[in-house]
Every structure is written in structure tokens, then in C-alpha cells.
XYZ file of C-alpha atoms in Angstrom:
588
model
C 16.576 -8.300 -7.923
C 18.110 -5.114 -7.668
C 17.422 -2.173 -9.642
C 18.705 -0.959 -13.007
C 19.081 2.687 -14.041
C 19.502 4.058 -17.254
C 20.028 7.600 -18.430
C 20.578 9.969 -21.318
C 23.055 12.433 -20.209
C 23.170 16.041 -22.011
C 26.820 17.122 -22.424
C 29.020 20.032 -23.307
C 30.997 18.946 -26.662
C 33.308 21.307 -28.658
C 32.690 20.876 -32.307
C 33.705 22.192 -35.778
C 31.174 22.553 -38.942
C 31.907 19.149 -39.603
C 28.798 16.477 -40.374
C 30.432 14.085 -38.198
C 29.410 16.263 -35.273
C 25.937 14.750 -36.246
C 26.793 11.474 -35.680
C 28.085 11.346 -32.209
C 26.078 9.193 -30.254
C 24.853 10.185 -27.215
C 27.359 9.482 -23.958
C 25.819 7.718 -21.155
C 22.799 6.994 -23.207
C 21.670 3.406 -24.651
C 21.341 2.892 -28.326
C 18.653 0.858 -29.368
C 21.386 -1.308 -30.954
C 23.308 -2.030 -27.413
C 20.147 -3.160 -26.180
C 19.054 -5.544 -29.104
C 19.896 -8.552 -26.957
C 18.833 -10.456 -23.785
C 20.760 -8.683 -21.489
C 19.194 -5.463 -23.048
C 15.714 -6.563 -23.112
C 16.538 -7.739 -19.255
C 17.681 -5.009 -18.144
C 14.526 -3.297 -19.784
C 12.194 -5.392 -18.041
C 13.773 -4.478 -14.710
C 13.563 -1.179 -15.173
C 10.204 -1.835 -15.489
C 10.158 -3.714 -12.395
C 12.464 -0.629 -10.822
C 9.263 1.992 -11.062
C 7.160 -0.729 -8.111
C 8.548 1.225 -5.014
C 7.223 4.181 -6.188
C 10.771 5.687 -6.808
C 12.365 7.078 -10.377
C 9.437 9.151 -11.423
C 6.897 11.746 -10.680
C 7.859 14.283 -8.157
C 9.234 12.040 -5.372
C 9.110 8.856 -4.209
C 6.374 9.626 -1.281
C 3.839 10.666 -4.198
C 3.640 6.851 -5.659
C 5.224 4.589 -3.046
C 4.425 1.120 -2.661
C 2.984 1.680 0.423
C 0.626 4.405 -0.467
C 0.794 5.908 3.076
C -0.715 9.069 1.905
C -3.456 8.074 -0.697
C -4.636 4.686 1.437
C -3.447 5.363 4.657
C -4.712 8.933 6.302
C -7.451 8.704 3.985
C -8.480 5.753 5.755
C -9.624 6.211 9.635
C -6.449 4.260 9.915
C -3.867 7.052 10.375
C -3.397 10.802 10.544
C -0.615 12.801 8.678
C 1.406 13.148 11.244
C 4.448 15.827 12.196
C 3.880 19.654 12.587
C 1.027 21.624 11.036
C 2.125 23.348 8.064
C 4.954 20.231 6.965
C 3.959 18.917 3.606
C 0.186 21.020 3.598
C -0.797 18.995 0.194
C -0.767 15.920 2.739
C -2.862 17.921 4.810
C -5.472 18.944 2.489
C -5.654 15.115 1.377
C -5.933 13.853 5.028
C -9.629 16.178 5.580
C -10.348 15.578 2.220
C -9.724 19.008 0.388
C -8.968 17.519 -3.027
C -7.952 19.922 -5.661
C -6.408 18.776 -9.083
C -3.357 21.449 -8.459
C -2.274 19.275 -5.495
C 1.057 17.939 -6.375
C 0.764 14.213 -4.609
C -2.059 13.506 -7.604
C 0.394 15.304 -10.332
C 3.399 12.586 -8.644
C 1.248 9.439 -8.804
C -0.348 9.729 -12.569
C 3.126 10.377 -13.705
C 4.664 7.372 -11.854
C 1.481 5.092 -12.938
C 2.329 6.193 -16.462
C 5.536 5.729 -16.429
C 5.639 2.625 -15.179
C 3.612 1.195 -17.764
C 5.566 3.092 -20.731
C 8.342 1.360 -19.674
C 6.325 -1.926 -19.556
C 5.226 -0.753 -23.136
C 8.770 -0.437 -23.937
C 10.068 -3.827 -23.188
C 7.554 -5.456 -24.709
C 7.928 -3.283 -28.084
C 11.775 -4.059 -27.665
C 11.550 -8.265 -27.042
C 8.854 -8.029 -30.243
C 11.873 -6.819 -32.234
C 13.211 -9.294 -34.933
C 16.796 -7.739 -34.169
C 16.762 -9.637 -31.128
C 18.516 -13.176 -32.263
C 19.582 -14.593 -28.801
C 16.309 -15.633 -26.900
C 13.822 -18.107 -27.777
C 10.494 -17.875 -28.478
C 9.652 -19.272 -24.693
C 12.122 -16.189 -23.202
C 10.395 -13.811 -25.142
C 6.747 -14.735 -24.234
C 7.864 -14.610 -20.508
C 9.630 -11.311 -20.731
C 6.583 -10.387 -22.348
C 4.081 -11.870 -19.229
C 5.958 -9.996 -16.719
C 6.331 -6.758 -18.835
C 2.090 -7.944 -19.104
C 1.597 -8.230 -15.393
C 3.636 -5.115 -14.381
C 1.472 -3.024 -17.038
C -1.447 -4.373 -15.329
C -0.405 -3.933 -12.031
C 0.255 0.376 -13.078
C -2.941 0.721 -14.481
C -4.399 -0.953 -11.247
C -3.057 1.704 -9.262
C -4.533 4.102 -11.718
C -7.923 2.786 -11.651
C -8.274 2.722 -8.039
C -7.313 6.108 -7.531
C -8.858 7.678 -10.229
C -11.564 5.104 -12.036
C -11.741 7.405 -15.181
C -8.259 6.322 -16.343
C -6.765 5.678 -20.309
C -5.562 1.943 -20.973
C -2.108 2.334 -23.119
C -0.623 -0.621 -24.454
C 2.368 -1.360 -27.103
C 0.551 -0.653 -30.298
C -1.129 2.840 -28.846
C 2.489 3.464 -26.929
C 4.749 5.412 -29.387
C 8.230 6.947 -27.741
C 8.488 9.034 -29.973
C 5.471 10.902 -30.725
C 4.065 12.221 -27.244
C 0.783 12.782 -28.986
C 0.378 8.620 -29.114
C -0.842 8.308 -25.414
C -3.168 11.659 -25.336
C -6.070 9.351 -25.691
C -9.347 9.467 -23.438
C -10.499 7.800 -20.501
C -13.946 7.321 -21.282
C -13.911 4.062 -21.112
C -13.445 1.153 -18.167
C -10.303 -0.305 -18.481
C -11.148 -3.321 -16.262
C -11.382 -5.478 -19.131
C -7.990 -4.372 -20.470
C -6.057 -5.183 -16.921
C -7.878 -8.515 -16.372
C -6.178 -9.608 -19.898
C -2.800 -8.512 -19.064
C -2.862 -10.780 -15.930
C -4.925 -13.458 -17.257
C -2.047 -13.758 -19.741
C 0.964 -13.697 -17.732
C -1.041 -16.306 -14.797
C -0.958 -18.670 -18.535
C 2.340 -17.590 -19.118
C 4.339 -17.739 -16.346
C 5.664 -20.234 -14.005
C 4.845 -21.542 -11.344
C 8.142 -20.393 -9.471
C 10.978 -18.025 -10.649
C 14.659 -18.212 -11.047
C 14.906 -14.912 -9.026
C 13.190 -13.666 -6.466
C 11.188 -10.308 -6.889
C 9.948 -11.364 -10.418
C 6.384 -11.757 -10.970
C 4.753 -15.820 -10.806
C 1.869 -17.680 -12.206
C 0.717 -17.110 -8.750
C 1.189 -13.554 -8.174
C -0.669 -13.141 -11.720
C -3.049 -15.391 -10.358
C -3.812 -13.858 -7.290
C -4.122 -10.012 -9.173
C -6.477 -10.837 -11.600
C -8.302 -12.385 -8.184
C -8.292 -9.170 -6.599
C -9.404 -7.192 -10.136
C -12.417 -9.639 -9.883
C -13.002 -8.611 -6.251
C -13.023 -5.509 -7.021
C -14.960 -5.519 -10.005
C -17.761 -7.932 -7.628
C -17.022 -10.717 -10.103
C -17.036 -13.229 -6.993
C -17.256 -16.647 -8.992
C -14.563 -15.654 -11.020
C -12.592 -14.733 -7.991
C -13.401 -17.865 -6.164
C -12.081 -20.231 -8.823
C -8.816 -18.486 -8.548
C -8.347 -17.983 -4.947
C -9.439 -21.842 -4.644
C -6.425 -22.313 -7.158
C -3.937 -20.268 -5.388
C -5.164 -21.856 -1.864
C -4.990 -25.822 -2.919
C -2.005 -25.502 -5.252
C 0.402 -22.758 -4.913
C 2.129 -24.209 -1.927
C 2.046 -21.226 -0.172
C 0.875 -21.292 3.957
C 0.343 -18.546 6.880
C 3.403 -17.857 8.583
C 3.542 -19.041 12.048
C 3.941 -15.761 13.514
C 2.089 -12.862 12.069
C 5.176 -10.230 12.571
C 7.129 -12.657 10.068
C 5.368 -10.659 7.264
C 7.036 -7.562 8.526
C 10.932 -7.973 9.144
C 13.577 -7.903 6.892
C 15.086 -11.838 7.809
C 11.712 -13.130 6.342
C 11.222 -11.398 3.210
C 10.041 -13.703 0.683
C 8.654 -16.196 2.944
C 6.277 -19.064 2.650
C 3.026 -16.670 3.006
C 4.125 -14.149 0.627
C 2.847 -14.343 -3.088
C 3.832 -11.025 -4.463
C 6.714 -8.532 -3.021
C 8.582 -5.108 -3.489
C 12.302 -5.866 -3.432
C 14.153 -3.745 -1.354
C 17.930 -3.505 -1.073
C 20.700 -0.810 1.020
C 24.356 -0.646 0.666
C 24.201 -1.987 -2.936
C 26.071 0.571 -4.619
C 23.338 2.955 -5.412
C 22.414 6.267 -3.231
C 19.918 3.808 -0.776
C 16.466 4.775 -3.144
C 16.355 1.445 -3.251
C 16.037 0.690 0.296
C 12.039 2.256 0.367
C 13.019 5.412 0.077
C 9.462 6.679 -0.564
C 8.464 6.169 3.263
C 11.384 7.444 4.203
C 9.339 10.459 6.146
C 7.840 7.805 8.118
C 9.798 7.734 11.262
C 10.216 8.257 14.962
C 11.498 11.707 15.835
C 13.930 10.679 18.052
C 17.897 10.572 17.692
C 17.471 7.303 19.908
C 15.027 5.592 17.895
C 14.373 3.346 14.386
C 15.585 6.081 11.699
C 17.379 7.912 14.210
C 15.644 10.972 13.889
C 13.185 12.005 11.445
C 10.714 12.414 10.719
C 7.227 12.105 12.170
C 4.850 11.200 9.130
C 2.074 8.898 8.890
C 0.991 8.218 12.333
C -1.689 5.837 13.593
C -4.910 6.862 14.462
C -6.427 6.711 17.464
C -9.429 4.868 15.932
C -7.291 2.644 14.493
C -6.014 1.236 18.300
C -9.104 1.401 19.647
C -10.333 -1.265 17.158
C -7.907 -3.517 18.122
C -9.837 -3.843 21.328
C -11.647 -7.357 22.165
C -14.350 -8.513 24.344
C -13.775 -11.033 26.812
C -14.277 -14.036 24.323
C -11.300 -12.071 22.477
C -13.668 -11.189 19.269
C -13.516 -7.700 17.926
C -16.427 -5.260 19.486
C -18.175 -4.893 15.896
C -22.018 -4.639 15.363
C -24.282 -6.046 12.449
C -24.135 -2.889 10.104
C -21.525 -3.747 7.564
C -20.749 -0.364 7.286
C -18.996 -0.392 10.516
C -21.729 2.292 12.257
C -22.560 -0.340 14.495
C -19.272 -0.887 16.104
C -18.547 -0.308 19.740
C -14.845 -0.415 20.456
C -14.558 3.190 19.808
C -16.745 4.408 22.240
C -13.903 4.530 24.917
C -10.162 5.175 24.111
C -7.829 2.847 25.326
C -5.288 4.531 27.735
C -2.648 6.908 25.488
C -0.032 9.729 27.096
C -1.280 12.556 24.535
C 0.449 15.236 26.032
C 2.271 13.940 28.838
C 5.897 14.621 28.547
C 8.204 12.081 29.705
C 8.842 12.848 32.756
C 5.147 12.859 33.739
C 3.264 9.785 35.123
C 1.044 7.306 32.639
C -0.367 4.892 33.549
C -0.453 2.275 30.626
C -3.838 0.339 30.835
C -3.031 -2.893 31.134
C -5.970 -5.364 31.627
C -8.221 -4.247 28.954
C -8.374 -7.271 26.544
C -6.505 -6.247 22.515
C -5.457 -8.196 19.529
C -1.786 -8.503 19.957
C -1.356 -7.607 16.454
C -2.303 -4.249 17.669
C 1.273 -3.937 19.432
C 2.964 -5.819 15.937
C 1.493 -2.660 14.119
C 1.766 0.248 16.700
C 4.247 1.789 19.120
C 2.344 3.094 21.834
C 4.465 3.957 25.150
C 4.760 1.637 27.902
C 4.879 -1.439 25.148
C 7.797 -3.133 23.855
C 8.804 -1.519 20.459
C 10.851 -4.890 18.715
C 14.284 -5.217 20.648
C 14.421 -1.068 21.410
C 12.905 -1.694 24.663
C 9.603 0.223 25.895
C 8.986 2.543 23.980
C 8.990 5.815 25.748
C 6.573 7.690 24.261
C 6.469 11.855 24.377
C 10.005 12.552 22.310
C 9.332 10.154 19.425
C 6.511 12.128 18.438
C 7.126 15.227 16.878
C 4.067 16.634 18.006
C 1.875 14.856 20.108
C -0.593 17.499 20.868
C -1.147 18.072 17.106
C -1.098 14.153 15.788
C -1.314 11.991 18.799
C 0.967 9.678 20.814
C 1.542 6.673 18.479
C 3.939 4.843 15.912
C 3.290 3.199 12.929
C 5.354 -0.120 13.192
C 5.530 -2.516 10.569
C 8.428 -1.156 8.303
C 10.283 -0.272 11.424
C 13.752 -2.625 11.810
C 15.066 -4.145 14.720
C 18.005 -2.724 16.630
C 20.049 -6.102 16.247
C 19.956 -5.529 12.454
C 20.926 -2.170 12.085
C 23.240 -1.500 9.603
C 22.999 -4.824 7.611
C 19.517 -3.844 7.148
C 19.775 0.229 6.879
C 21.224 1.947 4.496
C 25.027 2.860 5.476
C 24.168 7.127 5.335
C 20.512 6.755 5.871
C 19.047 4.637 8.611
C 15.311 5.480 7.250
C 16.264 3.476 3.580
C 15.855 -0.362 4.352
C 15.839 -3.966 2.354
C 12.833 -4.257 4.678
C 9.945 -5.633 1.329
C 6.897 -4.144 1.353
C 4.553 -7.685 0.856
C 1.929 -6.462 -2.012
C 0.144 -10.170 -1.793
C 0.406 -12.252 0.548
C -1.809 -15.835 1.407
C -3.649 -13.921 3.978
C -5.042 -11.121 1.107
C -6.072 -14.147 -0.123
C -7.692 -15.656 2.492
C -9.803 -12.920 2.866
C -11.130 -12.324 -0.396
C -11.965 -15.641 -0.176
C -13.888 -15.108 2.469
C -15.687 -11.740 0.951
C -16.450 -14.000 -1.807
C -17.666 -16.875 0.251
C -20.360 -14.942 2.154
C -21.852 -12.943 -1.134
C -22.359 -16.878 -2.781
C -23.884 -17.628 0.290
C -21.204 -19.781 1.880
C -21.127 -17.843 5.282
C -19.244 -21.305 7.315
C -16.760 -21.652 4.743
C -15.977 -17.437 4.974
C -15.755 -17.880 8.862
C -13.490 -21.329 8.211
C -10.790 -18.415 6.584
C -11.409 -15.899 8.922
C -10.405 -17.571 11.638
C -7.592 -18.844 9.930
C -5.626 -15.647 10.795
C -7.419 -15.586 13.940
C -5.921 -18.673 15.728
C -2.443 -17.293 14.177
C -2.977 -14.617 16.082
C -3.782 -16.163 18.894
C -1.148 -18.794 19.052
C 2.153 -16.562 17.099
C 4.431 -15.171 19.323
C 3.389 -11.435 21.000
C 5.434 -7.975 21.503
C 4.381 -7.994 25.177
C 3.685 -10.423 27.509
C 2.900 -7.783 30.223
C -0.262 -6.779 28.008
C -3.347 -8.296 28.557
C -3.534 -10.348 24.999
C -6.999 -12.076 23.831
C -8.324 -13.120 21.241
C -9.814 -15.972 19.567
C -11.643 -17.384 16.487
C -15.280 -16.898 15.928
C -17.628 -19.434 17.660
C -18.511 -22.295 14.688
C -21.850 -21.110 13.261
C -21.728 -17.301 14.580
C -21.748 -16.155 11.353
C -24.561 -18.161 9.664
C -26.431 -17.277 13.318
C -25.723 -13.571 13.143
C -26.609 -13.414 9.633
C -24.503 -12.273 6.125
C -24.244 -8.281 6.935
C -22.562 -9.584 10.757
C -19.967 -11.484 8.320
C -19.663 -8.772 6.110
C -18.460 -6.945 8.541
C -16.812 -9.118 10.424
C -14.747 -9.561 7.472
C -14.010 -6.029 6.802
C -12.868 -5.733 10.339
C -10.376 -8.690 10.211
C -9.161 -7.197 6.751
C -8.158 -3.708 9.454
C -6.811 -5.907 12.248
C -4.774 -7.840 9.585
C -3.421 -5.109 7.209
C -3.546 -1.600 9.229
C -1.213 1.149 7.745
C -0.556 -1.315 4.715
C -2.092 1.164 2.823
C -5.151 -0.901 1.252
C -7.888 0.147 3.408
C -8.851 3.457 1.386
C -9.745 1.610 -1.835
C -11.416 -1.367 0.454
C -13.953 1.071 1.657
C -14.306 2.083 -1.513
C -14.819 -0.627 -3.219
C -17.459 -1.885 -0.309
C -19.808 1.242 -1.174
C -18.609 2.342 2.810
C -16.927 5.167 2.448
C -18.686 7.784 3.074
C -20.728 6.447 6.627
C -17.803 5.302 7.486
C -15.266 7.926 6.992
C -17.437 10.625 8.217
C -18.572 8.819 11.290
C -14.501 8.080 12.054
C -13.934 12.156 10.889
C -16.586 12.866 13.967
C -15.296 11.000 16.656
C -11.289 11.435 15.705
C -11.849 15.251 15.892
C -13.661 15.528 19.288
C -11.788 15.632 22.721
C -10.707 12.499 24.155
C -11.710 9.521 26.984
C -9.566 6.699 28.087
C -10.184 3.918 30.230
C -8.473 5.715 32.847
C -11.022 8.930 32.633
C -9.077 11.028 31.559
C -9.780 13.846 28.756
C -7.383 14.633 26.302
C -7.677 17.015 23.049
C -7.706 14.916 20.068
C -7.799 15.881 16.265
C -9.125 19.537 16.584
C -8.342 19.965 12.915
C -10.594 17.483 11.734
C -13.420 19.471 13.201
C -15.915 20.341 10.142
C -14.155 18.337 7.364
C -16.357 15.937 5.883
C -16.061 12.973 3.320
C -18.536 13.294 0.166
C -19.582 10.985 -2.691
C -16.997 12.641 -4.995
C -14.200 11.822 -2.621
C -14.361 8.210 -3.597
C -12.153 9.020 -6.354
C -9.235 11.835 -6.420
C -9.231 14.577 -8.901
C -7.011 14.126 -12.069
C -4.037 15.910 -11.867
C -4.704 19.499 -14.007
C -1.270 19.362 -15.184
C -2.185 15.977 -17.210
C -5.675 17.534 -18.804
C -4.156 20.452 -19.996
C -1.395 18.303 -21.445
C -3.428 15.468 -22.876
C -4.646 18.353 -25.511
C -4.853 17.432 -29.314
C -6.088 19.915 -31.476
C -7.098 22.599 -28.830
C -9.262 20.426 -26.808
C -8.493 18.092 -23.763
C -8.275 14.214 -24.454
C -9.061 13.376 -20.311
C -12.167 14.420 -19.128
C -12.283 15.586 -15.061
C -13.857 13.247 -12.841
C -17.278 14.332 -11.438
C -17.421 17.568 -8.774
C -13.949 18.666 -9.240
């Protein structure tokens, strides 16, 4: 479904005192009255749908994109920044966790929440109209379950950044008056989202005309994961049961068939971001808010720019296995526990390319860590081995790796790039897919007790790991499902975690894994214990030392930094009468 854009256009008009010069309409503007129809109210609804890659308001598209690289991502243990020191500094000061409410990236993403759901507002206000004569009553309630689902879906990412966040719906929403929406966010809206997708999962069906539009499913499966957040787990439970039994949805055979652009929409995914290039359009549709997130290298996937959102080195290390092939986690479901970071595995931090590595090659890994990271020495899709020093910007300052998964294949450049920008792709970003699923079962599973049937899912993705195809059959690949009974043996906090860790292995530099740590009451253990050992020099397999993040030295992660400030901008706007409708969150 591609992307609609509509405009008002200010321009320069000679005129005479004449009162006709009052009633020129607007050029490149539309009229209420030219969208009183179903192709108006359609193309309403997907601009709507237009605002889910992040792109068309706010700042830029990097501030709200799909992906949330910069709020989920190098907030998480699972990446760094990336690039030069000194490129894009309000990144920085959100990587070590210097939140101020003047930081632009916050100002970006409550405008783009907000927009989205005016415009979600909007359609809904316009299909309610009694001018519109050509739908029926069933087209109108489904225009208004998506517009319902997508309004959910923008508060969602407001919540979760920000917790202390307004619900604004048609009858509060007036375009008109900006003073409508300046109301406060003193109450939890959780209540309010859980009824927008409760109504479109009774509203919609099952499976739509055109892909990219929301289903029963994908409503389904987000009022799930607003129950899993919320530690409703019954609730969840009967839904995820639903969406496992029913929706006809199944794992992919290979795990990297969630991540290219010749399997988008595929059996496993639930819920996507449409992406499209060489459509007509400038190529913001083709994911344009990652669009920093590339090798530096003329001779590589982008061709050229430019460095951003790099993996951590935490984040490989994890991806480590014993010699059963099960991840080297302890009992402490806040991760403290875990091993598999107590020795790097082997990484050319610093080595230009024309000196020696050695590329460690026994040491047992998840081959979904070489599906999610480019680490030289490894295949890097059909580019050949990736060759390490010159696709980092700079290595010395961010480390040696590559985030992966939006990356495209050199076979499909061009029908999958855009034609003037090879870093805009029709590459989807999958929001849901069966395997979120499966996992929240599985969260849900252990806290009703039920810590066989949780393992049963887990190891689900684990034997597709095991048995999908791999980047790199020179790499010493192992890993296998979990023993029947080790989690009822090892005891509800081992499956805890053991959960949380496939939920990493599964979904690294996704940008979820923020909010999950969140949400698990981790955060701050975990994030200060990854903020120690990230910033401290360096020891591989192979013995040798290396300088690693020197910048995080001293930074720390405190209660307050489980939500982000609200954007100052916004409270000094939301003012009625002199005084502030939005209240600051706590310690900011």
C-alpha cells in the first residue's frame, strides 16, 4: 500500500478589492467537499497509515522511525551510536543516558506520535460524516477499526516512551481549535488503547484485500502485547492461544526470511511497515528514517554512508553457546548472572585492513548471531566476507561491527534500492510477527505457572535456528533446544530469563529491547552492569586487549531513566490559561 500525501500549498495570487478574492479556494489543498467520498475517506485512512515509518512529521524521520534505533536500540546493551564523536550529539547524550527535555529526538517523536493519531482522529471524524453517501455501513465501521487500531498503535508508542501520556480521541480531537488536545496526562491511558484494539480485533477481518492494512490478527496480537505489558497474563494468554491455533500463521523455515525484501509479508508475519522505492515519490518511502544506518564504505550495502547504530559488543558476545549449544545465562532473571560476557569473542577493533586477524573460529554461537551482525571474516549476504576496518567509520570510537538485518543483498540492488539513494529500500520492517508471539506466550506461560509449556515455545525458535539455513558454514554453528524439563528443574527465575535471553537472540537491533527491560522491572541492574563492562578495555578469545567504549566510562542508568523526559517544547505549548496542561515526568 503505498503512501498518500496531501498538502496545503501557500501561493502568491494578484488580486483586486474584489470579494471574490475571498472565495478562492486554496490550490493544491483538499476541500472537505473533494474528500466527502470513499476515495477521500481512503485516502485519509492511508495517510494515516503513511505516519507508521516514522516519516512526514516531527523533525525527521530518524526521530520516530519504525525501527526506533535510537530510543530502543543504543539504549539497550544491544548497540552503540555509532560514527564519529560529535555526529548527531543528541544521539549521544541518549546513548549514556543524559536525558534532557530540550533534546530534539524527544521533541521529533511526541510530534510524530501525535500526529499520527490526529490523523487517525481525522478519518474517523470524516467516515462519521453523513455527507459521505457511497459506503456502507460495513465500509465505514472498518475504515473506522483500522483508523481504531492505528490510533492505538500511536499512543502505544507514546506510552512506552513516556508513560505519563494524554489519550485524544475524535470527540476531544478538534482541527480547528489547537486548544482541543491541550489536555493532561494524569491519567493511564492503558484502558483507552486496549479499547481501540479490542474493537478493531471485533471489527476486522480475518485477512485483507491489501497488504499493509491492519487484520483481526494484527489487532489481536496488539492488544496481546498491551496485556503483556500491562502483566495482564490471562488476558494475554487467551489471545495469543487465539492467534497461535487459528490465525494460520507458522515460523518461517529460515529465520533470515523475516529480514529480506523477497519475503515481506510472509507466512510468520502478522503485522508489517510497507516499504516501497522507485514509486514515484522522492524514496521516503523506502525507510528513509534508518537511512543513517549504513556501512561506510563506497563498496558496501548503501554505498557509503553512514555509520549509525552499530552493534554492541555485548550484544555478540551473547550470542555465544556452550557446548550443548544453549545460551551461557545464569538463574538471576535480571541477566547479572550471565556468563557469556566474561570473554569477548575475537573482533579486529583497530586493525586496519591490511593487518592480520585472526577470526575465532571454533568457539560455539547462535548462527543468528551472523543473520544480525557483520563482523569481518564472516559472510555479509552475497557481498562476500566482509572485510571489516573501512566499513566502519570509526572503529576505535564505536567498535568493529554491522548491524545487518535491513541490509539488502547485492543480487537485488536496484529493484530493491531506491534509484538515487541506495540507503531507501522496500525492505518491511516486521512490527509482529508469530515469533513475538511465541514468546509472550511463553512470558505468560511461566508467570501462570506453566514452565513446560513456556519451554515447548521457546524452543520453537530454537530448533529453527538450528535446522534454517546459516550465513557461514566455515563458523563453528551450535545450538539447540532446551533439554525437556530444564526449565521446571532449574526453576521459574532460570525460565524467566531464559526467556528474556531468547527474546535478544531472536529480535537484536529490532528496536524492542529498551521497553522489554523496562517493562521486566530490569533496567536498571541490567543496563548499568552492561554500561560497566562495555566501557572497560577489551579481551578476546585470542588474548588480546583492545580499548572498548571509553566514553561510557562513569555514565550510569537511574530509576528515572525508565521513562524519557517530555519534550519542553510540548509543556510550554500545552498551556491554557497561563498554566501547563502536561505535567513533567519525575526527576527531570
Amino acid at each position: 500500500m503505498k503512501k498518500i500525501l496531501i498538502v496545503g500549498l501557500v501561493l502568491g495570487i494578484s488580486f483586486s478589492c474584489s470579494e471574490s478574492f475571498f472565495n478562492i479556494q486554496p490550490q493544491g489543498a483538499a476541500s472537505l467537499a473533494s474528500l466527502s467520498n470513499k476515495n477521500g475517506v481512503n485516502a485519509m485512512l492511508i495517510g494515516a497509515y503513511s505516519l507508521l515509518d516514522g516519516v512526514g512529521a516531527g523533525n525527521t524521520g530518524r526521530q520516530s522511525t519504525i525501527s526506533n534505533y535510537v530510543f530502543g536500540g543504543i539504549t539497550s546493551g544491544d548497540a552503540v551510536k555509532g560514527t564519529d564523536i560529535g555526529d548527531q550529539p543528541e544521539q549521544e547524550y541518549i546513548e549514556q543516558y543524559n536525558w534532557l527535555s530540550d533534546n530534539t529526538y524527544f521533541l521529533g517523536k511526541w510530534q510524530h506520535s501525535y500526529d499520527g493519531v490526529a490523523r487517525a482522529n481525522e478519518t474517523i471524524q470524516l467516515v462519521s460524516s453523513p455527507d459521505i453517501k457511497d459506503m456502507t455501513d460495513a465500509e465505514k465501521t472498518q475504515v473506522i477499526a483500522e483508523a481504531r487500531f492505528l490510533r492505538g498503535h500511536y499512543h502505544f508508542e507514546a506510552k512506552k516512551m513516556w508513560n505519563n501520556v494524554p489519550y485524544i480521541d475524535e470527540k476531544i480531537y478538534v482541527a480547528g481549535d489547537p486548544n482541543s488536545t491541550k489536555i493532561p496526562n494524569d491519567k493511564d491511558i492503558w484502558a483507552n488503547i486496549e479499547a481501540d484494539f479490542d474493537f478493531a480485533a471485533k471489527t476486522l477481518p480475518a485477512v485483507q484485500s491489501q497488504k499493509g492494512r491492519a487484520s483481526q490478527w494484527a489487532a489481536k496480537a496488539y492488544l496481546a502485547k498491551a496485556y503483556i505489558f500491562q502483566k495482564k497474563w490471562a488476558a494475554a494468554k487467551t489471545l495469543l492461544d487465539d492467534i497461535v491455533k487459528n490465525s494460520g500463521k507458522k515460523l518461517m523455515p529460515n529465520y533470515h526470511d523475516n529480514y529480506r525484501n523477497i519475503t515481506n509479508n510472509n507466512a510468520e508475519s502478522i503485522f508489517e511497515v510497507e516499504f516501497s522505492v522507485n514509486d514515484g515519490t522522492n524514496g521516503n518511502n523506502g525507510n528513509a528514517g534508518d537511512n543513517l544506518n549504513w556501512p561506510y564504505s563506497a563498496n558496501s550495502p548503501g554505498r557509503g554512508c553512514c555509520g549509525f547504530y552499530l552493534p554492541s559488543q555485548n550484544l555478540v558476545n551473547s550470542f555465544k553457546t556452550t557446548a550443548d549449544g544453549l545460551p551461557m545465562i545464569g538463574s538471576s532473571p535480571d541477566g547479572t548472572a550471565d556468563t557469556y560476557n566474561l570473554v569477548d569473542l575475537s573482533n579486529d577493533q583497530g586493525l586496519k585492513s591490511d593487518q592480520a586477524f585472526n577470526l575465532d573460529k571454533t568457539t560455539p554461537v547462535d548462527p543468528r548471531l551472523d543473520w544480525t551482525v557483520g563482523r569481518r571474516g564472516v559472510n555479509f549476504l552475497d557481498w562476500g566476507i566482509m572485510p571489516g576496518y573501512n566499513w566502519v567509520r570509526n572503529q576505535n570510537y564505536s567498535g568493529p561491527y554491522i548491524g545487518k538485518k535491513w541490509m539488502y543483498y547485492l543480487a537485488d540492488e536496484g529493484s530493491s534500492t531506491h534509484s538515487t539513494s541506495r540507503r531507501n529500500v522496500n525492505n518491511n520492517y516486521r512490527l509482529i510477527k508469530l515469533s513475538s508471539v511465541l514468546l509472550w506466550l511463553a512470558e505468560a506461560e511461566i508467570e501462570l505457572g506453566n514452565l513446560q509449556v513456556a519451554e515447548d515455545y521457546v524452543n520453537q525458535l530454537r530448533v529453527r535456528a538450528k535446522t534454517g539455513s546459516v550465513q557461514d558454514a566455515s563458523i563453528n554453528y551450535v545450538v539447540n533446544p532446551y533439554p525437556k524439563g530444564t526449565f521446571a528443574a532449574k526453576g521459574a527465575d532460570y525460565a524467566r530469563n531464559a526467556v528474556r535471553m531468547e527474546n535478544r537472540l531472536e529480535f537484536a537491533m529490532e528496536g524492542h529491547r529498551f521497553f522489554d527491560l523496562v517493562r521486566w522491572g530490569i533496567a536498571e541492574k541490567y543496563l548499568n552492569k552492561y554500561v560497566k563492562e562495555e566501557s572497560v578495555d577489551g579481551k578476546d578469545v585470542n588474548g588480546r586487549t583492545y580499548n572498548k567504549r571509553g566514553y561510557l566510562v562513569g555514565k550510569s542508568f537511574t530509576s528515572k531513566n525508565n521513562y524519557f523526559p517530555l519534550p519542553n517544547d510540548e509543556i510550554l505549548n500545552s498551556q491554557k490559561s497561563g498554566q501547563p496542561t502536561l505535567k513533567q515526568n519525575t526527576g527531570y
